[in-house]
mmCIF file of C-alpha atoms in Angstrom:
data_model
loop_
_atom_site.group_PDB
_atom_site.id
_atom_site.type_symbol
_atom_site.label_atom_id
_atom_site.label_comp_id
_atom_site.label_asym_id
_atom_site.label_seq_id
_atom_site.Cartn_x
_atom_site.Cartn_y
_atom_site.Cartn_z
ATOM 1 C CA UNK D 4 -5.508 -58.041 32.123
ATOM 2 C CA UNK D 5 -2.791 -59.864 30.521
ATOM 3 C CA UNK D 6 -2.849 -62.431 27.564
ATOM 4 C CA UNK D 7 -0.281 -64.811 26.714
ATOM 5 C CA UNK D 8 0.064 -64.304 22.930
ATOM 6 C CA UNK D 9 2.476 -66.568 22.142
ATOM 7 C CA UNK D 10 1.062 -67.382 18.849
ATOM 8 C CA UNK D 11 -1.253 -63.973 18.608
ATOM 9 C CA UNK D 12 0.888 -63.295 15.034
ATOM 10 C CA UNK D 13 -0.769 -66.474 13.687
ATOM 11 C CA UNK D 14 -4.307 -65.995 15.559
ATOM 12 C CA UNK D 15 -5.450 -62.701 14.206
ATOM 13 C CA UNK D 16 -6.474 -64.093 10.355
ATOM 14 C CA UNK D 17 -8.829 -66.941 12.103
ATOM 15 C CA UNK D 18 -10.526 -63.422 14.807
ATOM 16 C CA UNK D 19 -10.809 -61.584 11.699
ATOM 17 C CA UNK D 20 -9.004 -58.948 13.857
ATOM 18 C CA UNK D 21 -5.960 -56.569 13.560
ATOM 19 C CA UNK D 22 -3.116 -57.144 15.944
ATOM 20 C CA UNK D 23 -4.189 -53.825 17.170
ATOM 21 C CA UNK D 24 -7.372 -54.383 17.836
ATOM 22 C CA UNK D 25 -6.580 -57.809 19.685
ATOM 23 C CA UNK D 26 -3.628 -55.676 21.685
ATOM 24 C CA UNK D 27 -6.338 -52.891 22.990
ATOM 25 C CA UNK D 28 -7.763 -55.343 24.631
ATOM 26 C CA UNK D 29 -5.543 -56.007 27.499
ATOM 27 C CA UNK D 30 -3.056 -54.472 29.359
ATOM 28 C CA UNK D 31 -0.014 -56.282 28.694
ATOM 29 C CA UNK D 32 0.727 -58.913 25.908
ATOM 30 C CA UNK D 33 3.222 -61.931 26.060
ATOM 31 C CA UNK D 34 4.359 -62.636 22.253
ATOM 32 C CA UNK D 35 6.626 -65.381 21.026
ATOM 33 C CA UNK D 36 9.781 -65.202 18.573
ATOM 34 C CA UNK D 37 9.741 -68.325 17.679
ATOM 35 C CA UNK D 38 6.590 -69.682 17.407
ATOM 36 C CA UNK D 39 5.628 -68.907 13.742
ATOM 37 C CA UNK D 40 8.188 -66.156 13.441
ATOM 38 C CA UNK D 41 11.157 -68.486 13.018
ATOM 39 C CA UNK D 42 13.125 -67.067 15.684
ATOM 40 C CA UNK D 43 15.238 -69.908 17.664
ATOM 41 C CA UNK D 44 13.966 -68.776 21.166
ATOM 42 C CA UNK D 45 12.731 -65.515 23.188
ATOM 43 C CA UNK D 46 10.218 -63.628 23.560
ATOM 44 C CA UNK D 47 9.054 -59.771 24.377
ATOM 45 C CA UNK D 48 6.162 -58.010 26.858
ATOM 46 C CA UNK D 49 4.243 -55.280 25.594
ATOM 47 C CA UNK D 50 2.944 -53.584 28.135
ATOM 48 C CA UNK D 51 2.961 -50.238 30.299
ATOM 49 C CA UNK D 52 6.355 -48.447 31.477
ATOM 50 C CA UNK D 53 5.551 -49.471 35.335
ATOM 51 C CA UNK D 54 5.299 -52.903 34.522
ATOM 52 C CA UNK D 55 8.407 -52.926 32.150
ATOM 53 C CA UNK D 56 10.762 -51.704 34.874
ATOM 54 C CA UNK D 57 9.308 -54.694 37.149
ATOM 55 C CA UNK D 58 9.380 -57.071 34.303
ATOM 56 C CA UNK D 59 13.851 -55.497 33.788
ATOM 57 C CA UNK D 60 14.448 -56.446 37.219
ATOM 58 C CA UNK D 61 13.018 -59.629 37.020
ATOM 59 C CA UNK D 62 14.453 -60.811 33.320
ATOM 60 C CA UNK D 63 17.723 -59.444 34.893
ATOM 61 C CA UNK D 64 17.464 -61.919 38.428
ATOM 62 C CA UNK D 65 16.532 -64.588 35.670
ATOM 63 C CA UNK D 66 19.508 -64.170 33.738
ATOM 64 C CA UNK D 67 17.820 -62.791 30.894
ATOM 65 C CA UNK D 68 20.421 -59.779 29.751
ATOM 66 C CA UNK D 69 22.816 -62.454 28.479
ATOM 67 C CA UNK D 70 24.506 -60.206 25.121
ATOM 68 C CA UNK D 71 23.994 -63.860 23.368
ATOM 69 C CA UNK D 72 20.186 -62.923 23.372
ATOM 70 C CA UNK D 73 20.857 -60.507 20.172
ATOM 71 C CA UNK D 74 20.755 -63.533 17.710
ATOM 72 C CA UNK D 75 17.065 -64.667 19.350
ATOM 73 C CA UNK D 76 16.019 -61.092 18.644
ATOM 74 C CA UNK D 77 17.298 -60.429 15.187
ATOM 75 C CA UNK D 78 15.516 -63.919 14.903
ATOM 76 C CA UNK D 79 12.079 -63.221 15.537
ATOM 77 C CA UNK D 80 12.493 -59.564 13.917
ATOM 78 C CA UNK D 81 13.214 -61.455 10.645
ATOM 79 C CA UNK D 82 10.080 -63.801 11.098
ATOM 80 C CA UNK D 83 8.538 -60.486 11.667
ATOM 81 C CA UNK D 84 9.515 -59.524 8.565
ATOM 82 C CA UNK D 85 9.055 -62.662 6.524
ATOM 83 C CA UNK D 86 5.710 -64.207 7.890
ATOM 84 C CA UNK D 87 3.797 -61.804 9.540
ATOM 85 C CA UNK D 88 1.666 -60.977 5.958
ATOM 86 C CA UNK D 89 1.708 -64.923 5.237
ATOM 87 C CA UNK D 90 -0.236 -65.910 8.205
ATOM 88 C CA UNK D 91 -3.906 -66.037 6.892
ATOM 89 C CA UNK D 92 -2.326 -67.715 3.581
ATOM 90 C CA UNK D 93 -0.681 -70.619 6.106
ATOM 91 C CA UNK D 94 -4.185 -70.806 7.657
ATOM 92 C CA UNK D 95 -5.838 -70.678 4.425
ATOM 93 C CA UNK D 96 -3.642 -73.994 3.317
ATOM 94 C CA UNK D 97 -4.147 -75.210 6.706
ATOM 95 C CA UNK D 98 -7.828 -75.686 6.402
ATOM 96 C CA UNK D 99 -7.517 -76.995 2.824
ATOM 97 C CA UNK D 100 -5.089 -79.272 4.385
ATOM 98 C CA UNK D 101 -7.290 -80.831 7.456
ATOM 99 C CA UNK D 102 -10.311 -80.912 4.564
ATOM 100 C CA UNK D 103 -8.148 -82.754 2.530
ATOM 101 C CA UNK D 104 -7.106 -85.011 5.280
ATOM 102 C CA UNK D 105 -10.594 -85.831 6.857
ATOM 103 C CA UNK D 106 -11.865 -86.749 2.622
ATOM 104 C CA UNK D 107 -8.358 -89.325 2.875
ATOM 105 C CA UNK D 108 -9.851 -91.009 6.602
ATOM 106 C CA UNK D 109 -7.895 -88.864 9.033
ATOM 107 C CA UNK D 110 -9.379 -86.958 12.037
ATOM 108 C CA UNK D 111 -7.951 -83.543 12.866
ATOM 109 C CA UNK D 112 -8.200 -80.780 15.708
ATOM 110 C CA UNK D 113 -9.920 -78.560 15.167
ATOM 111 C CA UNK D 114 -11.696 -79.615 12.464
ATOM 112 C CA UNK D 115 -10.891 -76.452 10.822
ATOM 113 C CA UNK D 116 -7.409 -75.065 12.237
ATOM 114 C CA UNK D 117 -7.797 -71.968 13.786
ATOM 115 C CA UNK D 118 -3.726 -71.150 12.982
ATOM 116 C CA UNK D 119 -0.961 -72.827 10.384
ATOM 117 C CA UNK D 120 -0.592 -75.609 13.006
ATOM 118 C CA UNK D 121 -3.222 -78.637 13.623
ATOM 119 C CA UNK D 122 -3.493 -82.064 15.295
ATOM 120 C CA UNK D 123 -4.093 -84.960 12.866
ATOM 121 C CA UNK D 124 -5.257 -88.492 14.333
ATOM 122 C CA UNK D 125 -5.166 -91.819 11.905
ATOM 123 C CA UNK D 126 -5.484 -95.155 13.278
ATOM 124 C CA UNK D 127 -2.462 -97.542 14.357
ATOM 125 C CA UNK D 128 0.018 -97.333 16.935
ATOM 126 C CA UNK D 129 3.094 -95.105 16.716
ATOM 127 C CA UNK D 130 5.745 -97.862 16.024
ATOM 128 C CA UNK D 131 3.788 -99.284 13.169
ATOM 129 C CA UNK D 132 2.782 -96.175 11.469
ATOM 130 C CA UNK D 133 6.285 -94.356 11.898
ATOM 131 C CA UNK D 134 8.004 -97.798 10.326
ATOM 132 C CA UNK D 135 5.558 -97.048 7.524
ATOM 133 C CA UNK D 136 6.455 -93.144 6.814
ATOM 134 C CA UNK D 137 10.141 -94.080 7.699
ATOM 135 C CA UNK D 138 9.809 -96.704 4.812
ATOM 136 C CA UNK D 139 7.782 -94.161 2.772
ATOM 137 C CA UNK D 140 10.746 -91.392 2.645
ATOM 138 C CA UNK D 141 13.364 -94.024 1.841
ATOM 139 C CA UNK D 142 12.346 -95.453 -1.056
ATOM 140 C CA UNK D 143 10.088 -92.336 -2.307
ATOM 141 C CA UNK D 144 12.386 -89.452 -1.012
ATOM 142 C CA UNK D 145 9.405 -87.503 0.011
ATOM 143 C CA UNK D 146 8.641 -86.408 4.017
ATOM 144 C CA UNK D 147 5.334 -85.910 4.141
ATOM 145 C CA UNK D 148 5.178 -85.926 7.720
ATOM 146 C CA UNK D 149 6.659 -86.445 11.108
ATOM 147 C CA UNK D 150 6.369 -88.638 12.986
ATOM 148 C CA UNK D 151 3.816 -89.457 15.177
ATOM 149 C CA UNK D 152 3.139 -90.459 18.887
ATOM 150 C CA UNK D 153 0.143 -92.910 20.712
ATOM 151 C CA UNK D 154 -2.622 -90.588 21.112
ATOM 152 C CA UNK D 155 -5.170 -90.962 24.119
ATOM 153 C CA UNK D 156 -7.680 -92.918 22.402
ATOM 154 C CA UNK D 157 -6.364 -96.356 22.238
ATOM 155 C CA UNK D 158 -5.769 -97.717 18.571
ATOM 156 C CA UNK D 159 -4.890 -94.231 17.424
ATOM 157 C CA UNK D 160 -2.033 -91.853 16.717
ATOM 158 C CA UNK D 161 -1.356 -88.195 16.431
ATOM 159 C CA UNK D 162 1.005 -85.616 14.895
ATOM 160 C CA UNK D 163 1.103 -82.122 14.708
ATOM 161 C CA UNK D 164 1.319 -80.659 11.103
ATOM 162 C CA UNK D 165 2.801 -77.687 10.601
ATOM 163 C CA UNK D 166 1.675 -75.298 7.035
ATOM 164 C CA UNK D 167 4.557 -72.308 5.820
ATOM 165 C CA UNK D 168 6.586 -72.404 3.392
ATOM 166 C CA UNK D 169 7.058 -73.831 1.010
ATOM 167 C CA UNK D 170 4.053 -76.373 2.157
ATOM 168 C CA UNK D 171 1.889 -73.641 0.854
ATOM 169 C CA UNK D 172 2.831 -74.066 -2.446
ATOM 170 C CA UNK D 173 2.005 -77.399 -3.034
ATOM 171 C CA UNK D 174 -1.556 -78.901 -3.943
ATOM 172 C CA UNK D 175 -2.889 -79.176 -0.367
ATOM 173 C CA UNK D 176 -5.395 -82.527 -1.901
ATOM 174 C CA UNK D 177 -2.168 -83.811 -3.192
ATOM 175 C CA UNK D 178 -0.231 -83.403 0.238
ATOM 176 C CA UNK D 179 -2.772 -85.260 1.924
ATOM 177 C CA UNK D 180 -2.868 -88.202 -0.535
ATOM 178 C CA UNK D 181 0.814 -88.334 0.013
ATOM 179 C CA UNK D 182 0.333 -88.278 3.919
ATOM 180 C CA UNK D 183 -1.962 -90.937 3.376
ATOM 181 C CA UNK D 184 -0.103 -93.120 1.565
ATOM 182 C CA UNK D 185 2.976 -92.583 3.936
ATOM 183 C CA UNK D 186 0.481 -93.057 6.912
ATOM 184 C CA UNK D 187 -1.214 -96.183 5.636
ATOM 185 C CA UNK D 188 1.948 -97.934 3.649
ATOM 186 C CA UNK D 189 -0.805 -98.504 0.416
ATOM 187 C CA UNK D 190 -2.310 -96.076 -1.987
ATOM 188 C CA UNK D 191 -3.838 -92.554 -1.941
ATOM 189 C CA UNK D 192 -6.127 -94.146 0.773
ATOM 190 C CA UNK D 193 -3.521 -95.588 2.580
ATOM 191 C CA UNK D 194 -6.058 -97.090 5.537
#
């Protein structure tokens, strides 16, 4: 059995599981570089030696042993490095985040992130709310946000927030005040 794990790093805090653990259970694991780690692209296989030598050939007929792949690598080995102990504290501030977020009028998805990375849904369309949060960084000097995109549900937008550093070290009540206020061009409870 084979799982894609591209963002297994970031999944284990919500399972309450060790990367081992989750790794025993399958044969082979897909795992990302850059998703949470950081890394600007790439990604490895973990799996048995039979399956590797396939996997050579087929990386190699793909055009996968480019020497410029080193840079990817050392990449994702730093993100190793850096953010593989921060994950549950990015899904900590994550949830404290969507909470936050939900008390200000928002939706999110999930309602409590399972990762560092969530869906959040306000009401508008995309061109008025992004003129809003564009007009919200240039006189305040503060992103709060990206921007955000027509969702499926007519009358409503969506973004994807993103919680690492240094988001983590801000209040996350504040934040979503902030988001709000960006979101909904008025006060703390923008809409």
């Amino acid at each position: 059995m084979h799982a894609d794990g591209a963002r297994i790093w970031e999944s284990v805090s919500y399972w309450d599981r060790s990367l081992a653990e989750v790794a025993a259970l399958f044969d082979s694991v897909y795992v990302s570089l850059y998703k949470g780690l950081g890394g600007s692209s790439g990604a490895l296989v973990v799996c048995p030696d039979d399956l590797a030598g396939e996997l050579r050939s087929w990386r190699q007929r793909m055009g996968g042993t480019l020497f410029s792949l080193t840079a990817p690598a050392v990449g994702g080995l730093i993100g190793l490095r850096e953010h593989l102990g921060r994950f549950g504290d990015y899904r900590a501030w994550a949830v404290e985040l969507a909470a936050a977020l939900r008390d200000q009028g928002f939706r999110t998805f999930p309602d409590e992130p399972h990762i560092g990375t969530f869906l959040a849904y306000a009401p508008g369309t995309a061109d008025e709310v992004n003129e809003r949060v564009v007009a919200f960084v240039e006189e305040r000097g503060v992103v709060t946000c990206g921007l955000w995109r027509d969702a499926h549900v007519p009358g409503w937008v969506e973004t994807e927030l993103t919680c690492y550093e240094p988001a983590i070290s801000h209040n996350a009540a504040e934040v979503a005040g902030l988001v709000a206020a960006a979101v909904g061009g008025g006060g703390s409870r923008g809409f």
